[in-house]
């Protein structure tokens, strides 16, 4: 199955998830199945982080499933840039879909720490912006 076809399937699943509340667990399971079949190289992980930004949903679960998948694989790869970036994405996912500011703060703080240690100024700025948004 080509990358384009998998991405189209992901977008379709997310669309279905966003438009129907019934069967939500089925759609999340489908999303997890798609993610588990994807490559875990840096380009693919970054692509999914970008895709998270394009999702227009008030439901937190698809964001968190995607973001945690990226974070887990970034940690396995020891890719500090993607670890920091996925923490930022998860932080924004939390504050855009809930008022769980403690969890969002945890993600932004982790992103800021990793970014500072590795001199990723762009991610450090995004993490500070997220923290400022909370406060």
Short mmCIF file of C-alpha atoms in Angstrom, two decimals:
data_model
loop_
_atom_site.label_atom_id
_atom_site.label_comp_id
_atom_site.label_asym_id
_atom_site.label_seq_id
_atom_site.Cartn_x
_atom_site.Cartn_y
_atom_site.Cartn_z
CA UNK A 1 0.00 0.00 0.00
CA UNK A 2 1.49 3.35 -1.01
CA UNK A 3 2.12 6.21 1.40
CA UNK A 4 -0.40 8.36 -0.43
CA UNK A 5 -3.10 5.73 -0.09
CA UNK A 6 -2.34 5.30 3.63
CA UNK A 7 -2.53 9.07 4.14
CA UNK A 8 -5.87 9.17 2.30
CA UNK A 9 -7.12 6.37 4.53
CA UNK A 10 -5.97 8.28 7.62
CA UNK A 11 -7.74 11.45 6.49
CA UNK A 12 -10.91 9.47 5.71
CA UNK A 13 -10.84 7.79 9.11
CA UNK A 14 -10.31 11.12 10.84
CA UNK A 15 -13.17 12.65 8.85
CA UNK A 16 -15.48 9.82 9.82
CA UNK A 17 -14.37 10.11 13.41
CA UNK A 18 -15.05 13.84 13.48
CA UNK A 19 -18.49 13.61 11.87
CA UNK A 20 -19.93 10.73 13.86
CA UNK A 21 -19.84 10.11 17.55
CA UNK A 22 -21.13 6.56 17.22
CA UNK A 23 -18.47 3.99 16.57
CA UNK A 24 -15.70 6.25 17.81
CA UNK A 25 -13.74 3.40 19.36
CA UNK A 26 -13.85 1.53 16.06
CA UNK A 27 -12.35 4.54 14.29
CA UNK A 28 -9.62 4.95 16.91
CA UNK A 29 -8.78 1.27 16.54
CA UNK A 30 -8.58 1.79 12.78
CA UNK A 31 -6.28 4.76 13.29
CA UNK A 32 -4.05 2.68 15.57
CA UNK A 33 -3.95 -0.11 12.96
CA UNK A 34 -2.89 2.33 10.24
CA UNK A 35 -0.20 3.86 12.43
CA UNK A 36 1.18 0.45 13.38
CA UNK A 37 1.68 -0.34 9.69
CA UNK A 38 3.51 2.91 8.94
CA UNK A 39 7.26 3.31 8.68
CA UNK A 40 8.85 4.90 11.70
CA UNK A 41 11.48 7.01 9.97
CA UNK A 42 11.92 10.70 10.73
CA UNK A 43 10.12 11.88 7.60
CA UNK A 44 7.01 9.79 8.33
CA UNK A 45 6.88 10.87 11.95
CA UNK A 46 7.24 14.52 10.95
CA UNK A 47 4.50 14.08 8.35
CA UNK A 48 2.09 12.86 11.03
CA UNK A 49 2.94 15.79 13.29
CA UNK A 50 2.11 18.12 10.41
CA UNK A 51 -1.10 16.20 9.81
CA UNK A 52 -2.08 16.72 13.46
CA UNK A 53 -1.99 20.47 12.88
CA UNK A 54 -4.46 20.09 10.01
CA UNK A 55 -7.01 18.06 11.97
CA UNK A 56 -10.10 20.08 12.79
CA UNK A 57 -11.77 18.21 15.62
CA UNK A 58 -12.88 18.88 19.13
CA UNK A 59 -12.17 15.27 20.07
CA UNK A 60 -8.86 14.78 21.84
CA UNK A 61 -8.38 11.08 21.21
CA UNK A 62 -7.25 11.13 17.54
CA UNK A 63 -4.73 13.86 18.37
CA UNK A 64 -3.40 11.96 21.35
CA UNK A 65 -3.20 8.61 19.57
CA UNK A 66 -1.24 10.15 16.71
CA UNK A 67 0.95 12.31 18.93
CA UNK A 68 1.79 9.51 21.34
CA UNK A 69 2.62 7.20 18.44
CA UNK A 70 5.05 9.80 17.10
CA UNK A 71 6.51 10.46 20.55
CA UNK A 72 7.02 6.77 21.28
CA UNK A 73 8.79 6.19 17.97
CA UNK A 74 10.86 9.36 18.28
CA UNK A 75 12.09 8.17 21.69
CA UNK A 76 12.94 4.74 20.21
CA UNK A 77 14.92 6.46 17.44
CA UNK A 78 16.53 8.82 19.96
CA UNK A 79 15.49 11.70 17.71
CA UNK A 80 15.52 14.61 20.17
CA UNK A 81 14.10 17.06 17.64
CA UNK A 82 11.00 14.93 17.08
CA UNK A 83 10.70 14.21 20.82
CA UNK A 84 10.56 17.94 21.52
CA UNK A 85 8.28 18.67 18.57
CA UNK A 86 5.84 15.88 19.43
CA UNK A 87 5.63 17.14 23.02
CA UNK A 88 4.72 20.58 21.68
CA UNK A 89 2.07 19.04 19.40
CA UNK A 90 0.64 17.02 22.28
CA UNK A 91 0.55 20.12 24.48
CA UNK A 92 -1.37 22.07 21.87
CA UNK A 93 -3.69 19.11 21.33
CA UNK A 94 -4.56 19.06 25.01
CA UNK A 95 -5.25 22.79 25.31
CA UNK A 96 -7.23 22.91 22.07
CA UNK A 97 -9.60 20.13 23.13
CA UNK A 98 -9.81 20.45 26.92
CA UNK A 99 -9.00 22.55 29.94
CA UNK A 100 -6.43 20.07 31.29
CA UNK A 101 -3.75 22.69 31.75
CA UNK A 102 -1.64 20.53 34.06
CA UNK A 103 -1.14 17.90 31.36
CA UNK A 104 -0.50 20.53 28.69
CA UNK A 105 2.05 22.21 30.96
CA UNK A 106 3.82 18.87 31.39
CA UNK A 107 4.12 18.43 27.60
CA UNK A 108 5.28 22.01 26.99
CA UNK A 109 7.80 21.85 29.84
CA UNK A 110 9.25 18.59 28.53
CA UNK A 111 9.47 20.06 25.03
CA UNK A 112 11.17 23.18 26.36
CA UNK A 113 13.71 21.14 28.35
CA UNK A 114 14.64 18.88 25.43
CA UNK A 115 14.77 21.86 23.05
CA UNK A 116 16.99 23.86 25.37
CA UNK A 117 19.43 20.98 25.92
CA UNK A 118 19.72 20.42 22.18
CA UNK A 119 19.63 24.07 21.05
CA UNK A 120 16.37 23.78 19.09
CA UNK A 121 15.42 27.44 19.37
CA UNK A 122 12.35 27.14 17.14
CA UNK A 123 10.82 24.39 19.28
CA UNK A 124 11.82 26.15 22.47
CA UNK A 125 9.90 29.21 21.27
CA UNK A 126 6.83 27.08 20.45
CA UNK A 127 6.97 25.50 23.91
CA UNK A 128 7.20 28.91 25.60
CA UNK A 129 4.33 30.13 23.45
CA UNK A 130 2.23 27.17 24.58
CA UNK A 131 3.03 27.87 28.22
CA UNK A 132 2.18 31.54 27.72
CA UNK A 133 -1.10 30.51 26.11
CA UNK A 134 -1.97 28.53 29.25
CA UNK A 135 -1.13 31.37 31.60
#
